[in-house]
mmCIF file of C-alpha atoms in Angstrom:
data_model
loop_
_atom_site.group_PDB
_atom_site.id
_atom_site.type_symbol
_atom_site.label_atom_id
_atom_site.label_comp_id
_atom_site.label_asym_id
_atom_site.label_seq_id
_atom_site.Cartn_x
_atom_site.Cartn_y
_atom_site.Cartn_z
ATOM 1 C CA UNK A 1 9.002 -15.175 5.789
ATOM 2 C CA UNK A 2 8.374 -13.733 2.299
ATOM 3 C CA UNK A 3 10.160 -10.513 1.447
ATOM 4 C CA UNK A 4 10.604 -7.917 -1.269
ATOM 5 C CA UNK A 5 13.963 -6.084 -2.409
ATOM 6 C CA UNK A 6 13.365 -2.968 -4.878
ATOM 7 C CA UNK A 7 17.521 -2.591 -5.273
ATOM 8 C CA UNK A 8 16.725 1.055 -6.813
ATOM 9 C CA UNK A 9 15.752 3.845 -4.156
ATOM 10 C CA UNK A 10 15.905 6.471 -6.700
ATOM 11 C CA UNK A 11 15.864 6.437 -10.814
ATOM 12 C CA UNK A 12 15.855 9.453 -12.800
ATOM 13 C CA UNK A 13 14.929 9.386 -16.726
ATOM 14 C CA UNK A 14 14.258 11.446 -19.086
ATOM 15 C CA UNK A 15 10.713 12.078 -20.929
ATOM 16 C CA UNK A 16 10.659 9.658 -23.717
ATOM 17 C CA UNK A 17 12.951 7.125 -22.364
ATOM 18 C CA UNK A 18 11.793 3.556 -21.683
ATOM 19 C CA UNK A 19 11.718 2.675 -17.714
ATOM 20 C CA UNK A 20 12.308 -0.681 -15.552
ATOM 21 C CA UNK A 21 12.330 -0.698 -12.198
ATOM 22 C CA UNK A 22 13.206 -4.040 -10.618
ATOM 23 C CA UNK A 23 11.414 -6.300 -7.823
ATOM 24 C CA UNK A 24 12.793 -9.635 -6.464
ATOM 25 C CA UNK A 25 10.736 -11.621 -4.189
ATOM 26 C CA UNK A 26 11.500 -14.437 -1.314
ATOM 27 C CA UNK A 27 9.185 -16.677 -1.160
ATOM 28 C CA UNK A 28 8.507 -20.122 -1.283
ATOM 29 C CA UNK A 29 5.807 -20.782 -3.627
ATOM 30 C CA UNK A 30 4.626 -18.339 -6.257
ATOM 31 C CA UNK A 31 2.731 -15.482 -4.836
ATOM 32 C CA UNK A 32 0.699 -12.679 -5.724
ATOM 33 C CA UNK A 33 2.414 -9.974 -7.166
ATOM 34 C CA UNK A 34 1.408 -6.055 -7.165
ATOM 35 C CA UNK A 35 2.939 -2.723 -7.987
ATOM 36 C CA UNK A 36 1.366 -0.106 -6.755
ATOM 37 C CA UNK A 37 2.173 3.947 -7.175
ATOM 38 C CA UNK A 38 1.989 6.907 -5.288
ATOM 39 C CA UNK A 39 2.210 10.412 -5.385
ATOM 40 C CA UNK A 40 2.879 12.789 -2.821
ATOM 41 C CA UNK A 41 0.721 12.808 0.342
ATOM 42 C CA UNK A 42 -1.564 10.133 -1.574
ATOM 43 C CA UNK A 43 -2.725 6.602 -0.723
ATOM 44 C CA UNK A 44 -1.443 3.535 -3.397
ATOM 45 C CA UNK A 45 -2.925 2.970 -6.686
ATOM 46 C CA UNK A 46 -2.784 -0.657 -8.596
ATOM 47 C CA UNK A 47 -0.871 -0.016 -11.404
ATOM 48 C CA UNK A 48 -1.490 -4.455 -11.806
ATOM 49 C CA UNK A 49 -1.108 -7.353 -10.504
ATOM 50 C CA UNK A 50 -0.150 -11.227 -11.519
ATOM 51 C CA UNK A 51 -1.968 -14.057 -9.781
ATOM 52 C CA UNK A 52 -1.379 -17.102 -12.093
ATOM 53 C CA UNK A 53 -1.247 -17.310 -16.080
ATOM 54 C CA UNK A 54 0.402 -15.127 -18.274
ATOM 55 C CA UNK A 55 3.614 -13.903 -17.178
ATOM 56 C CA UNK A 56 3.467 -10.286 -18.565
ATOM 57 C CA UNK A 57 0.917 -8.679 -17.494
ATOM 58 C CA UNK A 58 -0.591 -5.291 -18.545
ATOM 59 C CA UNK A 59 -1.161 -2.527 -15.992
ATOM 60 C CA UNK A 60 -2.411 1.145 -16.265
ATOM 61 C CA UNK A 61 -0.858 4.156 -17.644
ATOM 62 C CA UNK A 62 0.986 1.607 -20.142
ATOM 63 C CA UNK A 63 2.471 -0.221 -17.813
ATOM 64 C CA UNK A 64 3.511 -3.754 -17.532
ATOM 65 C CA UNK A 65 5.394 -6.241 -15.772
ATOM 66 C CA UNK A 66 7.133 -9.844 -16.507
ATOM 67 C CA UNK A 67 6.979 -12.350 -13.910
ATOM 68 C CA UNK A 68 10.076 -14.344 -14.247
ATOM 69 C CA UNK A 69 9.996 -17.399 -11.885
ATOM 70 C CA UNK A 70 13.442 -18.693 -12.329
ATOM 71 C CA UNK A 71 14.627 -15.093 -11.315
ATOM 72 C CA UNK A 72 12.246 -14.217 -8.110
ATOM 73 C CA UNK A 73 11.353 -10.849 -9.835
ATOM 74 C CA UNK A 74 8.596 -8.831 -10.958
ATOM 75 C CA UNK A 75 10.227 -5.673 -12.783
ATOM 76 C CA UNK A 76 7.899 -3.047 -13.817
ATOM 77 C CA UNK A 77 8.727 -1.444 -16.879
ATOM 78 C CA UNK A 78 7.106 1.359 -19.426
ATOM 79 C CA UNK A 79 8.476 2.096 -23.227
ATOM 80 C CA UNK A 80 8.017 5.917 -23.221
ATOM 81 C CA UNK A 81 7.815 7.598 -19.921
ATOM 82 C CA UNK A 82 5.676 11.021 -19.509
ATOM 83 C CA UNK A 83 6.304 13.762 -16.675
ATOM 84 C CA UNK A 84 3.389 12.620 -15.045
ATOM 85 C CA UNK A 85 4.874 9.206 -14.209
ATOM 86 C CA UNK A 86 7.202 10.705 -11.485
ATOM 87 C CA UNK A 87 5.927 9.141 -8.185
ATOM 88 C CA UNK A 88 6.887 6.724 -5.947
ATOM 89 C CA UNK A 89 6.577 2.776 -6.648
ATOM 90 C CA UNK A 90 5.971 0.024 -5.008
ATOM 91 C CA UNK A 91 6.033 -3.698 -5.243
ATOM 92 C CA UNK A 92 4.557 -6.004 -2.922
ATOM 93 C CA UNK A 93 3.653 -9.808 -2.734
ATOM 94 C CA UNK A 94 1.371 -11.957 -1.044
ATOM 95 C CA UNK A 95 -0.091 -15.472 -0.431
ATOM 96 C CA UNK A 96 -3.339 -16.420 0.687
ATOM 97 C CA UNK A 97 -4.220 -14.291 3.045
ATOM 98 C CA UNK A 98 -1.268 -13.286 4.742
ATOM 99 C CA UNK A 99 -0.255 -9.962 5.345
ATOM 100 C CA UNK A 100 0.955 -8.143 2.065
ATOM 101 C CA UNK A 101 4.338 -7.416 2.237
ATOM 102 C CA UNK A 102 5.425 -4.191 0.372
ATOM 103 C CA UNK A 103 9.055 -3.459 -1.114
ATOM 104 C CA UNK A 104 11.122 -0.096 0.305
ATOM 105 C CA UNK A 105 10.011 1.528 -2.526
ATOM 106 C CA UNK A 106 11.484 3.367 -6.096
ATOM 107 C CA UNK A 107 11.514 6.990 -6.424
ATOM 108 C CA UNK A 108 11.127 8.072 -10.138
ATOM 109 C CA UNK A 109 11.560 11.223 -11.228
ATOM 110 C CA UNK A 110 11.103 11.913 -14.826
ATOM 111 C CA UNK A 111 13.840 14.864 -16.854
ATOM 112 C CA UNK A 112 12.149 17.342 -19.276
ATOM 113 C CA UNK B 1 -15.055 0.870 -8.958
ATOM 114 C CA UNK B 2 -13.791 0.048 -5.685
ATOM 115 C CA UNK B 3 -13.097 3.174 -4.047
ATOM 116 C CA UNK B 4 -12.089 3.510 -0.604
ATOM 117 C CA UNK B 5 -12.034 6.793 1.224
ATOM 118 C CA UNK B 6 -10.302 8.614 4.121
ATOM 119 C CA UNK B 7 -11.565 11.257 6.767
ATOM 120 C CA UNK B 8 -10.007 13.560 7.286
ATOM 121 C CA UNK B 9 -6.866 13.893 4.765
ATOM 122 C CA UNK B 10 -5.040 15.999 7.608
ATOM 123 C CA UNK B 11 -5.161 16.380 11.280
ATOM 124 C CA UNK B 12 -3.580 18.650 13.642
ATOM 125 C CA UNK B 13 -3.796 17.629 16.922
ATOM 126 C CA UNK B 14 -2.408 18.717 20.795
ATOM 127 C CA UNK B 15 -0.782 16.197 22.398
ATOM 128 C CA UNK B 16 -2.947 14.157 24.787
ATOM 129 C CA UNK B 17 -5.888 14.414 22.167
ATOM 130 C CA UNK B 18 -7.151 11.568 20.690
ATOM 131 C CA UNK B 19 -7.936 11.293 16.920
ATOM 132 C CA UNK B 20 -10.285 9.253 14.993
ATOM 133 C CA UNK B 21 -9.673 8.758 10.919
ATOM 134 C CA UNK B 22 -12.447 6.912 9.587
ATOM 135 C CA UNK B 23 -11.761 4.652 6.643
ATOM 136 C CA UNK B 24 -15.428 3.819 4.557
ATOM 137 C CA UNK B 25 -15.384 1.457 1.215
ATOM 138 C CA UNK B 26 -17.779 3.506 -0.959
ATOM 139 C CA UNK B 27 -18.788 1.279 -3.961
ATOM 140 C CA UNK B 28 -18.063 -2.287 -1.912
ATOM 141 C CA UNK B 29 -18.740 -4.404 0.862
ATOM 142 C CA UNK B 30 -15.179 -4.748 2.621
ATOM 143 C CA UNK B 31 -15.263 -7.706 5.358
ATOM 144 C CA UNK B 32 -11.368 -7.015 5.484
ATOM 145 C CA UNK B 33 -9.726 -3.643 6.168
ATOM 146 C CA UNK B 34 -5.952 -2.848 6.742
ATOM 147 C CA UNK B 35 -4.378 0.017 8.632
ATOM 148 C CA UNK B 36 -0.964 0.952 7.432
ATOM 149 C CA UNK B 37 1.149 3.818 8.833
ATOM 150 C CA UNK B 38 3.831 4.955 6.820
ATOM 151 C CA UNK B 39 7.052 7.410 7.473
ATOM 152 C CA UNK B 40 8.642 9.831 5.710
ATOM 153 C CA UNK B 41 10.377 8.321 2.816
ATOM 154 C CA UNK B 42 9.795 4.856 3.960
ATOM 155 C CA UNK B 43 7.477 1.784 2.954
ATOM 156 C CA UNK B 44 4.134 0.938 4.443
ATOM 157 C CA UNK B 45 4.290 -0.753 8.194
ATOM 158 C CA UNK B 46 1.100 -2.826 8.767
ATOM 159 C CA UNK B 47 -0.285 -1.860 12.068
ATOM 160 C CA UNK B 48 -3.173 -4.129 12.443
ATOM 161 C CA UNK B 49 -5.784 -5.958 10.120
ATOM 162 C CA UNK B 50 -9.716 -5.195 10.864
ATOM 163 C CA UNK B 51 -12.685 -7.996 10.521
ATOM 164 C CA UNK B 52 -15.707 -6.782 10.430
ATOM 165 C CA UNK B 53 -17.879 -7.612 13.772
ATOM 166 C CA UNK B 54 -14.858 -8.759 15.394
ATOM 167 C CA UNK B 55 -11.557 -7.536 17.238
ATOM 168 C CA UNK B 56 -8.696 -6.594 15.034
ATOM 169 C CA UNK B 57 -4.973 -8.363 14.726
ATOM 170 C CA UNK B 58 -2.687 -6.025 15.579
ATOM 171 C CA UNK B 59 1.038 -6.034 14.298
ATOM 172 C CA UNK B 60 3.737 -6.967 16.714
ATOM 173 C CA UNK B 61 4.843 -3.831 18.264
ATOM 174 C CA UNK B 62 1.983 -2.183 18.276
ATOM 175 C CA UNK B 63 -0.199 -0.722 20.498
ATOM 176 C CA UNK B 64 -3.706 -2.214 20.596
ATOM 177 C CA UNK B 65 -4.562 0.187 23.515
ATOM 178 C CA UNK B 66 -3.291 3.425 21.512
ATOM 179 C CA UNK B 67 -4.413 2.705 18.183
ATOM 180 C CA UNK B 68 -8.106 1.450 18.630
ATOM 181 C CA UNK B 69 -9.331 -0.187 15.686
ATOM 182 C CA UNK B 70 -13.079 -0.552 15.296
ATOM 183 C CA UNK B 71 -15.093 -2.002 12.202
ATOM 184 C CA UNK B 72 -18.174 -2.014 12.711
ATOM 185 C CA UNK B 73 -19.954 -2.415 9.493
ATOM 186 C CA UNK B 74 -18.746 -4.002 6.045
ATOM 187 C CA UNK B 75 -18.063 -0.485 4.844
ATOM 188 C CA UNK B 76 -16.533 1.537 7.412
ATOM 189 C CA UNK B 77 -13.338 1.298 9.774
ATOM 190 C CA UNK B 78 -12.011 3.601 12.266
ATOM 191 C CA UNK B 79 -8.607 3.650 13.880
ATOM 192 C CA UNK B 80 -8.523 6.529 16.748
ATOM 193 C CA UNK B 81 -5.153 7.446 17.755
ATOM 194 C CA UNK B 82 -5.531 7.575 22.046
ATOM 195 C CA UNK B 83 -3.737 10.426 23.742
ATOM 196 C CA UNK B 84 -1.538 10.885 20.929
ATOM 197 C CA UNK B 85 2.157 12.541 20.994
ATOM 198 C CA UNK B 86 3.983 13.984 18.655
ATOM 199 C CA UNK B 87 5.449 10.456 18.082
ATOM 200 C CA UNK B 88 2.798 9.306 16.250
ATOM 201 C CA UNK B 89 2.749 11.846 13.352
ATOM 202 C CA UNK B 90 2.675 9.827 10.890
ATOM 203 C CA UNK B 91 0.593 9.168 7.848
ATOM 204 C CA UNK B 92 -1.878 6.337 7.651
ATOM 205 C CA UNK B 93 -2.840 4.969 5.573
ATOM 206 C CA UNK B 94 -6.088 2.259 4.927
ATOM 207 C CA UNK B 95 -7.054 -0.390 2.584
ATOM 208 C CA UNK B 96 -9.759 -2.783 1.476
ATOM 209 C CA UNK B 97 -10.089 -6.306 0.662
ATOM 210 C CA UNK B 98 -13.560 -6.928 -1.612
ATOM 211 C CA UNK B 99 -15.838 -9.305 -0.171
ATOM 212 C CA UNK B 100 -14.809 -13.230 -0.979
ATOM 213 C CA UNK B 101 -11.941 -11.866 -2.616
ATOM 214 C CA UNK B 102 -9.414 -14.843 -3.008
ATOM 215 C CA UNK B 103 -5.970 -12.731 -3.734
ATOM 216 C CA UNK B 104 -5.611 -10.326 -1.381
ATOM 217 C CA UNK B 105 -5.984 -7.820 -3.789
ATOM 218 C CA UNK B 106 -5.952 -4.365 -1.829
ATOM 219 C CA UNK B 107 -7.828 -1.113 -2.606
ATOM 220 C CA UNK B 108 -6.151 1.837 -0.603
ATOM 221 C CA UNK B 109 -7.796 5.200 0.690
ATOM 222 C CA UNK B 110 -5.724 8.410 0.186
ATOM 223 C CA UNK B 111 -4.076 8.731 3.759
ATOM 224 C CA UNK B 112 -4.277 10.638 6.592
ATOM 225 C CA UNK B 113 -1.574 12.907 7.658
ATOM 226 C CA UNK B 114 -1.609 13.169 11.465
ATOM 227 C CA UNK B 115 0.329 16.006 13.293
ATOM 228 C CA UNK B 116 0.603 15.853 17.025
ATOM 229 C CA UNK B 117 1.855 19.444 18.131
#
């Protein structure tokens, strides 16, 4: 069964400082790949995702994210973090049409 | 594009009630819709996964005869909540698959927080 590990359950930088917040998969073959945020008492929003191709892809909000086969990971990352960016994050994989299968999730909070 | 909503964004509820959150794709045709529920703190938990015209796949471990799941058109799902308890507080949350989509690619409404006094 595929799974997700997001080893950070909370990260706190400061404005200005660069992020990466780290997703390993288990899985088989190469699956879909997502990261998703959320704020407080809100539903997900795609931040991006990777299907096949280029292995960094470019999100919203300046975001991006390196698929790295040989490691099993999708980390998220962002070179200058704003106050706005504090939310919770999530990655999650899929194949096919199986159910999507979401990480435990990364709490960011962002320092003045 | 791709927009999926959520009615109503809260609910407060007595216990024995029943609650219905309707989940509607607003810009897209949605053959696929998901019902999550998620707790405080915690990841997403698929419940169940709704085809349009036909009878959803629930999760193991969950109710099918609690959490009725109806989708009755390509743009709108419903998931009522039968004599809920304060147990199920929860929020839940919905999502959306486009049409032919070949990924699995999923849009997600806002949530519903459910209270059950």
């Amino acid at each position: 069964a595929q799974s997700v590990t997001q080893p950070d359950i909370h990260i706190t930088v400061s404005e200005g400082a660069s992020l990466e917040l780290r997703c390993n998969y288990s899985y088989g073959a190469t699956p879909y790949l997502f990261w998703y945020v959320q704020s407080p008492g809100q539903g997900l929003q795609l931040l991006l995702k990777y299907f096949s191709g280029d292995t960094l892809v470019q999100g919203i909000k300046g975001f991006e994210a390196e698929f790295k086969r040989s490691q099993s990971s999708f980390n998220l990352r962002k070179p200058s973090v704003h106050w706005s960016d504090a939310a919770e994050y999530f990655c999650a994989v899929a194949r096919g049409y199986q159910k999507v299968t979401f990480g435990t999730g990364t709490k960011l909070q962002v320092i003045p | 594009g791709a927009v999926v909503s959520q009615h109503p964004s809260r609910v407060i509820c007595k216990s024995g009630t029943s609650v219905k959150i309707e989940c509607r794709s607003l810009d897209f045709q949605a053959t696929t819709m998901f019902w999550y529920r998620q707790f405080p703190k915690q990841s997403l938990m698929l419940m169940a996964t709704s085809n349009e015209g036909s009878k959803a796949t629930y999760e193991q471990g969950v109710e099918k005869d609690k959490f009725l799941i109806n989708h009755a058109s390509l743009t709108l799902s419903t998931l009522t909540v039968t004599s809920a308890h304060p147990e199920d507080s929860s929020f839940y949350i919905c999502s959306a698959r486009l049409a032919g989509d070949s990924y699995n690619e999923q849009f997600f409404g806002p949530g519903t927080r459910l209270t059950v006094l």
